[in-house]
Amino acid sequence: LEHIAHYSVAVLTQEQRADLHAEIVAHAVSIVDGYLLATILLIFALGLYELFISKIDIAGESKGSRVLFIRSLDELKDRLAKVILMILVVSFFERSLAMHVGTFVDLLYLAIGIALVALALFLSHRASAGHEDGREEH
């Protein structure tokens, strides 16, 4: 909130406002990154509990908490991989905010990075859709 209060000060120049805006966005992205890391730990802990100790009754009954319903170690690894991919996307976004594009090559590297992130998300989504179709047939 301190940064937002500074953003409303009238004496800031346009450049100072832009820097402050980038800093606010970077803080928000780091908060999302921490939340995703906590999600990984939660999914991992509950998945191991369900696989090796006892089934979580609520996970089987509720349609909203299907993320807690883990049937195999491979399914747990798939879910963790998706969240890790999201952490990598957020980290890439955070680094791209701090990147200063000075030359055409810098812009080209940024575009290639964005294309690779988009490809990773597409392949992840496509693979998970294929796994879900295979489960419905059994």
Short mmCIF file of N, CA and C in Angstrom, two decimals:
data_model
loop_
_atom_site.label_atom_id
_atom_site.label_comp_id
_atom_site.label_asym_id
_atom_site.label_seq_id
_atom_site.Cartn_x
_atom_site.Cartn_y
_atom_site.Cartn_z
N LEU A 1 0.81 -1.19 0.00
CA LEU A 1 0.00 0.00 0.00
C LEU A 1 0.86 1.26 0.00
N GLU A 2 2.05 1.13 0.52
CA GLU A 2 2.94 2.28 0.56
C GLU A 2 3.27 2.76 -0.85
N HIS A 3 3.50 1.82 -1.76
CA HIS A 3 3.82 2.18 -3.14
C HIS A 3 2.64 2.86 -3.83
N ILE A 4 1.44 2.39 -3.54
CA ILE A 4 0.25 2.97 -4.16
C ILE A 4 0.05 4.40 -3.67
N ALA A 5 0.32 4.65 -2.40
CA ALA A 5 0.21 6.00 -1.86
C ALA A 5 1.22 6.93 -2.52
N HIS A 6 2.43 6.44 -2.77
CA HIS A 6 3.45 7.24 -3.44
C HIS A 6 3.06 7.52 -4.89
N TYR A 7 2.34 6.60 -5.51
CA TYR A 7 1.94 6.74 -6.91
C TYR A 7 0.99 7.92 -7.09
N SER A 8 0.21 8.23 -6.07
CA SER A 8 -0.78 9.30 -6.19
C SER A 8 -0.21 10.69 -5.90
N VAL A 9 1.04 10.77 -5.50
CA VAL A 9 1.66 12.06 -5.21
C VAL A 9 1.81 12.85 -6.51
N ALA A 10 1.43 14.12 -6.47
CA ALA A 10 1.40 14.94 -7.69
C ALA A 10 2.78 15.41 -8.13
N VAL A 11 3.79 15.38 -7.26
CA VAL A 11 5.10 15.91 -7.62
C VAL A 11 5.97 14.93 -8.40
N LEU A 12 5.51 13.71 -8.61
CA LEU A 12 6.30 12.73 -9.34
C LEU A 12 6.30 13.05 -10.83
N THR A 13 7.45 12.85 -11.44
CA THR A 13 7.53 13.01 -12.89
C THR A 13 6.96 11.77 -13.56
N GLN A 14 6.77 11.86 -14.86
CA GLN A 14 6.22 10.72 -15.61
C GLN A 14 7.16 9.52 -15.53
N GLU A 15 8.46 9.78 -15.58
CA GLU A 15 9.44 8.69 -15.50
C GLU A 15 9.42 8.03 -14.12
N GLN A 16 9.31 8.84 -13.08
CA GLN A 16 9.24 8.29 -11.72
C GLN A 16 7.96 7.48 -11.54
N ARG A 17 6.86 7.94 -12.12
CA ARG A 17 5.61 7.18 -12.05
C ARG A 17 5.75 5.84 -12.77
N ALA A 18 6.41 5.84 -13.93
CA ALA A 18 6.61 4.59 -14.68
C ALA A 18 7.47 3.61 -13.88
N ASP A 19 8.53 4.12 -13.25
CA ASP A 19 9.38 3.25 -12.43
C ASP A 19 8.62 2.70 -11.23
N LEU A 20 7.83 3.55 -10.60
CA LEU A 20 7.03 3.11 -9.45
C LEU A 20 5.98 2.09 -9.88
N HIS A 21 5.38 2.31 -11.05
CA HIS A 21 4.39 1.36 -11.58
C HIS A 21 5.04 0.00 -11.82
N ALA A 22 6.23 0.00 -12.42
CA ALA A 22 6.94 -1.26 -12.66
C ALA A 22 7.28 -1.96 -11.35
N GLU A 23 7.64 -1.18 -10.33
CA GLU A 23 7.96 -1.76 -9.03
C GLU A 23 6.71 -2.36 -8.37
N ILE A 24 5.57 -1.69 -8.50
CA ILE A 24 4.32 -2.22 -7.94
C ILE A 24 3.94 -3.52 -8.62
N VAL A 25 4.05 -3.55 -9.95
CA VAL A 25 3.72 -4.77 -10.69
C VAL A 25 4.68 -5.90 -10.31
N ALA A 26 5.97 -5.58 -10.15
CA ALA A 26 6.95 -6.60 -9.75
C ALA A 26 6.62 -7.16 -8.37
N HIS A 27 6.19 -6.32 -7.44
CA HIS A 27 5.79 -6.82 -6.11
C HIS A 27 4.56 -7.71 -6.21
N ALA A 28 3.59 -7.33 -7.03
CA ALA A 28 2.39 -8.15 -7.20
C ALA A 28 2.74 -9.50 -7.81
N VAL A 29 3.65 -9.50 -8.77
CA VAL A 29 4.07 -10.76 -9.40
C VAL A 29 4.81 -11.63 -8.39
N SER A 30 5.63 -11.05 -7.54
CA SER A 30 6.34 -11.87 -6.55
C SER A 30 5.37 -12.44 -5.52
N ILE A 31 4.29 -11.74 -5.23
CA ILE A 31 3.26 -12.27 -4.33
C ILE A 31 2.58 -13.48 -4.96
N VAL A 32 2.26 -13.37 -6.25
CA VAL A 32 1.66 -14.50 -6.97
C VAL A 32 2.62 -15.68 -7.00
N ASP A 33 3.91 -15.40 -7.17
CA ASP A 33 4.92 -16.45 -7.19
C ASP A 33 4.96 -17.19 -5.85
N GLY A 34 4.90 -16.46 -4.76
CA GLY A 34 4.87 -17.10 -3.44
C GLY A 34 3.62 -17.93 -3.23
N TYR A 35 2.49 -17.43 -3.71
CA TYR A 35 1.23 -18.17 -3.62
C TYR A 35 1.32 -19.49 -4.40
N LEU A 36 1.91 -19.45 -5.59
CA LEU A 36 2.05 -20.67 -6.38
C LEU A 36 2.99 -21.66 -5.71
N LEU A 37 4.04 -21.18 -5.07
CA LEU A 37 4.95 -22.06 -4.34
C LEU A 37 4.22 -22.73 -3.18
N ALA A 38 3.40 -21.98 -2.47
CA ALA A 38 2.61 -22.56 -1.38
C ALA A 38 1.62 -23.59 -1.93
N THR A 39 1.08 -23.35 -3.11
CA THR A 39 0.17 -24.31 -3.74
C THR A 39 0.88 -25.61 -4.05
N ILE A 40 2.11 -25.52 -4.54
CA ILE A 40 2.90 -26.74 -4.81
C ILE A 40 3.06 -27.55 -3.53
N LEU A 41 3.44 -26.89 -2.46
CA LEU A 41 3.66 -27.60 -1.20
C LEU A 41 2.37 -28.24 -0.69
N LEU A 42 1.26 -27.54 -0.85
CA LEU A 42 -0.03 -28.07 -0.39
C LEU A 42 -0.46 -29.28 -1.23
N ILE A 43 -0.36 -29.17 -2.55
CA ILE A 43 -0.74 -30.29 -3.42
C ILE A 43 0.17 -31.49 -3.14
N PHE A 44 1.46 -31.25 -2.97
CA PHE A 44 2.40 -32.33 -2.70
C PHE A 44 2.08 -33.02 -1.38
N ALA A 45 1.84 -32.24 -0.34
CA ALA A 45 1.56 -32.82 0.98
C ALA A 45 0.26 -33.61 0.97
N LEU A 46 -0.80 -33.02 0.42
CA LEU A 46 -2.09 -33.72 0.40
C LEU A 46 -2.06 -34.93 -0.53
N GLY A 47 -1.32 -34.81 -1.63
CA GLY A 47 -1.20 -35.94 -2.55
C GLY A 47 -0.48 -37.12 -1.92
N LEU A 48 0.62 -36.85 -1.25
CA LEU A 48 1.33 -37.93 -0.55
C LEU A 48 0.48 -38.53 0.56
N TYR A 49 -0.24 -37.69 1.27
CA TYR A 49 -1.12 -38.18 2.33
C TYR A 49 -2.16 -39.13 1.75
N GLU A 50 -2.77 -38.71 0.64
CA GLU A 50 -3.83 -39.54 0.05
C GLU A 50 -3.28 -40.83 -0.55
N LEU A 51 -2.08 -40.76 -1.12
CA LEU A 51 -1.51 -41.96 -1.73
C LEU A 51 -1.05 -42.99 -0.70
N PHE A 52 -0.43 -42.53 0.37
CA PHE A 52 0.24 -43.47 1.27
C PHE A 52 -0.41 -43.64 2.63
N ILE A 53 -1.28 -42.73 3.06
CA ILE A 53 -1.85 -42.84 4.40
C ILE A 53 -3.33 -43.15 4.35
N SER A 54 -4.13 -42.25 3.83
CA SER A 54 -5.57 -42.43 3.82
C SER A 54 -6.19 -41.56 2.75
N LYS A 55 -7.31 -41.99 2.23
CA LYS A 55 -8.04 -41.20 1.24
C LYS A 55 -8.65 -39.98 1.92
N ILE A 56 -8.71 -38.88 1.20
CA ILE A 56 -9.36 -37.67 1.70
C ILE A 56 -10.81 -37.73 1.24
N ASP A 57 -11.73 -37.90 2.19
CA ASP A 57 -13.14 -38.10 1.86
C ASP A 57 -13.73 -36.93 1.08
N ILE A 58 -13.39 -35.74 1.47
CA ILE A 58 -13.94 -34.56 0.80
C ILE A 58 -13.49 -34.51 -0.65
N ALA A 59 -12.29 -34.97 -0.95
CA ALA A 59 -11.77 -34.91 -2.32
C ALA A 59 -12.59 -35.79 -3.26
N GLY A 60 -13.07 -36.91 -2.79
CA GLY A 60 -13.85 -37.80 -3.62
C GLY A 60 -15.29 -37.36 -3.79
N GLU A 61 -15.83 -36.65 -2.81
CA GLU A 61 -17.25 -36.27 -2.83
C GLU A 61 -17.51 -34.97 -3.57
N SER A 62 -16.63 -34.03 -3.47
CA SER A 62 -16.87 -32.69 -4.01
C SER A 62 -16.35 -32.57 -5.43
N LYS A 63 -17.13 -31.93 -6.30
CA LYS A 63 -16.68 -31.69 -7.66
C LYS A 63 -15.72 -30.50 -7.70
N GLY A 64 -15.82 -29.61 -6.74
CA GLY A 64 -14.97 -28.43 -6.71
C GLY A 64 -13.55 -28.71 -6.27
N SER A 65 -13.34 -29.76 -5.51
CA SER A 65 -12.00 -30.05 -4.99
C SER A 65 -11.39 -31.28 -5.66
N ARG A 66 -11.60 -31.43 -6.95
CA ARG A 66 -11.03 -32.56 -7.67
C ARG A 66 -9.50 -32.50 -7.70
N VAL A 67 -8.93 -31.34 -7.45
CA VAL A 67 -7.49 -31.22 -7.43
C VAL A 67 -6.89 -32.02 -6.28
N LEU A 68 -7.67 -32.27 -5.24
CA LEU A 68 -7.19 -33.04 -4.10
C LEU A 68 -7.30 -34.54 -4.32
N PHE A 69 -8.01 -34.96 -5.35
CA PHE A 69 -8.23 -36.38 -5.59
C PHE A 69 -7.08 -36.92 -6.43
N ILE A 70 -6.14 -37.62 -5.81
CA ILE A 70 -4.95 -38.15 -6.46
C ILE A 70 -5.05 -39.67 -6.47
N ARG A 71 -4.97 -40.25 -7.67
CA ARG A 71 -5.08 -41.71 -7.79
C ARG A 71 -3.73 -42.40 -7.91
N SER A 72 -2.73 -41.70 -8.43
CA SER A 72 -1.43 -42.35 -8.60
C SER A 72 -0.31 -41.31 -8.43
N LEU A 73 0.89 -41.82 -8.31
CA LEU A 73 2.04 -40.94 -8.17
C LEU A 73 2.26 -40.14 -9.45
N ASP A 74 1.97 -40.75 -10.60
CA ASP A 74 2.11 -40.03 -11.87
C ASP A 74 1.13 -38.86 -11.96
N GLU A 75 -0.08 -39.05 -11.47
CA GLU A 75 -1.05 -37.96 -11.46
C GLU A 75 -0.59 -36.82 -10.54
N LEU A 76 0.00 -37.18 -9.42
CA LEU A 76 0.54 -36.17 -8.51
C LEU A 76 1.67 -35.40 -9.20
N LYS A 77 2.55 -36.11 -9.90
CA LYS A 77 3.64 -35.45 -10.61
C LYS A 77 3.12 -34.54 -11.71
N ASP A 78 2.07 -34.96 -12.42
CA ASP A 78 1.48 -34.11 -13.46
C ASP A 78 0.93 -32.82 -12.88
N ARG A 79 0.24 -32.92 -11.78
CA ARG A 79 -0.34 -31.71 -11.16
C ARG A 79 0.75 -30.78 -10.64
N LEU A 80 1.79 -31.36 -10.06
CA LEU A 80 2.90 -30.53 -9.58
C LEU A 80 3.62 -29.87 -10.75
N ALA A 81 3.77 -30.61 -11.85
CA ALA A 81 4.45 -30.05 -13.03
C ALA A 81 3.69 -28.86 -13.59
N LYS A 82 2.37 -28.91 -13.58
CA LYS A 82 1.57 -27.79 -14.07
C LYS A 82 1.78 -26.54 -13.22
N VAL A 83 1.82 -26.72 -11.91
CA VAL A 83 2.01 -25.57 -11.03
C VAL A 83 3.44 -25.04 -11.15
N ILE A 84 4.40 -25.93 -11.30
CA ILE A 84 5.79 -25.49 -11.50
C ILE A 84 5.91 -24.71 -12.80
N LEU A 85 5.23 -25.16 -13.84
CA LEU A 85 5.22 -24.43 -15.10
C LEU A 85 4.65 -23.03 -14.91
N MET A 86 3.60 -22.92 -14.11
CA MET A 86 3.03 -21.60 -13.85
C MET A 86 4.00 -20.71 -13.08
N ILE A 87 4.78 -21.29 -12.17
CA ILE A 87 5.79 -20.51 -11.45
C ILE A 87 6.85 -20.01 -12.44
N LEU A 88 7.23 -20.86 -13.38
CA LEU A 88 8.21 -20.44 -14.39
C LEU A 88 7.66 -19.32 -15.26
N VAL A 89 6.37 -19.40 -15.60
CA VAL A 89 5.74 -18.34 -16.40
C VAL A 89 5.75 -17.03 -15.62
N VAL A 90 5.40 -17.09 -14.35
CA VAL A 90 5.38 -15.88 -13.52
C VAL A 90 6.80 -15.32 -13.37
N SER A 91 7.78 -16.18 -13.20
CA SER A 91 9.17 -15.72 -13.09
C SER A 91 9.64 -15.08 -14.39
N PHE A 92 9.26 -15.67 -15.52
CA PHE A 92 9.60 -15.08 -16.81
C PHE A 92 8.95 -13.71 -16.96
N PHE A 93 7.70 -13.60 -16.56
CA PHE A 93 6.99 -12.32 -16.63
C PHE A 93 7.69 -11.28 -15.76
N GLU A 94 8.11 -11.70 -14.57
CA GLU A 94 8.78 -10.78 -13.65
C GLU A 94 10.10 -10.29 -14.24
N ARG A 95 10.85 -11.20 -14.84
CA ARG A 95 12.13 -10.81 -15.44
C ARG A 95 11.94 -9.97 -16.69
N SER A 96 10.88 -10.24 -17.44
CA SER A 96 10.64 -9.44 -18.65
C SER A 96 10.22 -8.01 -18.29
N LEU A 97 9.60 -7.83 -17.13
CA LEU A 97 9.27 -6.47 -16.69
C LEU A 97 10.53 -5.66 -16.38
N ALA A 98 11.53 -6.33 -15.83
CA ALA A 98 12.77 -5.64 -15.46
C ALA A 98 13.72 -5.48 -16.65
N MET A 99 13.44 -6.18 -17.74
CA MET A 99 14.32 -6.15 -18.91
C MET A 99 14.20 -4.82 -19.65
N HIS A 100 15.34 -4.26 -19.99
CA HIS A 100 15.36 -3.03 -20.77
C HIS A 100 15.74 -3.39 -22.21
N VAL A 101 14.83 -3.14 -23.12
CA VAL A 101 15.05 -3.47 -24.52
C VAL A 101 15.80 -2.30 -25.16
N GLY A 102 17.06 -2.55 -25.50
CA GLY A 102 17.88 -1.50 -26.09
C GLY A 102 18.14 -1.70 -27.56
N THR A 103 18.22 -2.95 -27.97
CA THR A 103 18.53 -3.24 -29.37
C THR A 103 17.47 -4.19 -29.93
N PHE A 104 17.56 -4.37 -31.23
CA PHE A 104 16.65 -5.29 -31.90
C PHE A 104 16.86 -6.72 -31.39
N VAL A 105 18.10 -7.08 -31.09
CA VAL A 105 18.40 -8.43 -30.60
C VAL A 105 17.72 -8.67 -29.25
N ASP A 106 17.72 -7.68 -28.38
CA ASP A 106 17.03 -7.81 -27.09
C ASP A 106 15.54 -8.07 -27.30
N LEU A 107 14.94 -7.31 -28.22
CA LEU A 107 13.53 -7.50 -28.52
C LEU A 107 13.27 -8.87 -29.12
N LEU A 108 14.19 -9.33 -29.96
CA LEU A 108 14.06 -10.66 -30.56
C LEU A 108 14.15 -11.75 -29.49
N TYR A 109 15.08 -11.61 -28.55
CA TYR A 109 15.19 -12.58 -27.45
C TYR A 109 13.92 -12.61 -26.60
N LEU A 110 13.36 -11.44 -26.34
CA LEU A 110 12.12 -11.37 -25.57
C LEU A 110 10.98 -12.06 -26.32
N ALA A 111 10.88 -11.82 -27.62
CA ALA A 111 9.83 -12.44 -28.43
C ALA A 111 10.00 -13.96 -28.48
N ILE A 112 11.23 -14.42 -28.60
CA ILE A 112 11.49 -15.87 -28.61
C ILE A 112 11.12 -16.47 -27.26
N GLY A 113 11.46 -15.79 -26.18
CA GLY A 113 11.10 -16.26 -24.84
C GLY A 113 9.60 -16.36 -24.66
N ILE A 114 8.87 -15.35 -25.13
CA ILE A 114 7.41 -15.37 -25.04
C ILE A 114 6.84 -16.52 -25.86
N ALA A 115 7.39 -16.74 -27.05
CA ALA A 115 6.92 -17.84 -27.90
C ALA A 115 7.18 -19.19 -27.24
N LEU A 116 8.33 -19.36 -26.59
CA LEU A 116 8.63 -20.62 -25.91
C LEU A 116 7.72 -20.85 -24.71
N VAL A 117 7.43 -19.80 -23.97
CA VAL A 117 6.50 -19.92 -22.84
C VAL A 117 5.12 -20.31 -23.34
N ALA A 118 4.66 -19.67 -24.41
CA ALA A 118 3.36 -20.00 -24.98
C ALA A 118 3.33 -21.44 -25.48
N LEU A 119 4.41 -21.89 -26.10
CA LEU A 119 4.48 -23.27 -26.57
C LEU A 119 4.44 -24.25 -25.40
N ALA A 120 5.14 -23.94 -24.32
CA ALA A 120 5.12 -24.82 -23.14
C ALA A 120 3.72 -24.91 -22.55
N LEU A 121 3.03 -23.78 -22.47
CA LEU A 121 1.65 -23.80 -21.95
C LEU A 121 0.73 -24.58 -22.87
N PHE A 122 0.89 -24.40 -24.18
CA PHE A 122 0.06 -25.13 -25.15
C PHE A 122 0.28 -26.63 -25.03
N LEU A 123 1.55 -27.04 -25.00
CA LEU A 123 1.85 -28.47 -24.90
C LEU A 123 1.37 -29.06 -23.58
N SER A 124 1.49 -28.31 -22.51
CA SER A 124 1.00 -28.77 -21.22
C SER A 124 -0.50 -28.97 -21.24
N HIS A 125 -1.21 -28.01 -21.80
CA HIS A 125 -2.67 -28.11 -21.88
C HIS A 125 -3.09 -29.26 -22.78
N ARG A 126 -2.39 -29.41 -23.88
CA ARG A 126 -2.72 -30.49 -24.82
C ARG A 126 -2.47 -31.86 -24.19
N ALA A 127 -1.36 -31.99 -23.47
CA ALA A 127 -1.05 -33.27 -22.81
C ALA A 127 -2.07 -33.59 -21.73
N SER A 128 -2.48 -32.58 -20.96
CA SER A 128 -3.46 -32.84 -19.90
C SER A 128 -4.82 -33.18 -20.49
N ALA A 129 -5.19 -32.60 -21.62
CA ALA A 129 -6.46 -32.93 -22.27
C ALA A 129 -6.42 -34.37 -22.78
N GLY A 130 -5.27 -34.81 -23.27
CA GLY A 130 -5.13 -36.19 -23.73
C GLY A 130 -5.23 -37.18 -22.59
N HIS A 131 -4.66 -36.84 -21.43
CA HIS A 131 -4.76 -37.72 -20.26
C HIS A 131 -6.19 -37.82 -19.76
N GLU A 132 -6.92 -36.72 -19.79
CA GLU A 132 -8.31 -36.74 -19.31
C GLU A 132 -9.18 -37.56 -20.25
N ASP A 133 -8.93 -37.49 -21.56
CA ASP A 133 -9.69 -38.31 -22.50
C ASP A 133 -9.41 -39.79 -22.28
N GLY A 134 -8.15 -40.13 -21.98
CA GLY A 134 -7.79 -41.52 -21.74
C GLY A 134 -8.42 -42.06 -20.48
N ARG A 135 -8.61 -41.23 -19.46
CA ARG A 135 -9.22 -41.67 -18.20
C ARG A 135 -10.70 -41.95 -18.38
N GLU A 136 -11.36 -41.17 -19.24
CA GLU A 136 -12.79 -41.35 -19.41
C GLU A 136 -13.12 -42.66 -20.11
N GLU A 137 -12.20 -43.15 -20.94
CA GLU A 137 -12.45 -44.39 -21.66
C GLU A 137 -12.38 -45.60 -20.75
N HIS A 138 -11.58 -45.54 -19.68
CA HIS A 138 -11.39 -46.71 -18.81
C HIS A 138 -12.55 -46.95 -17.95
#
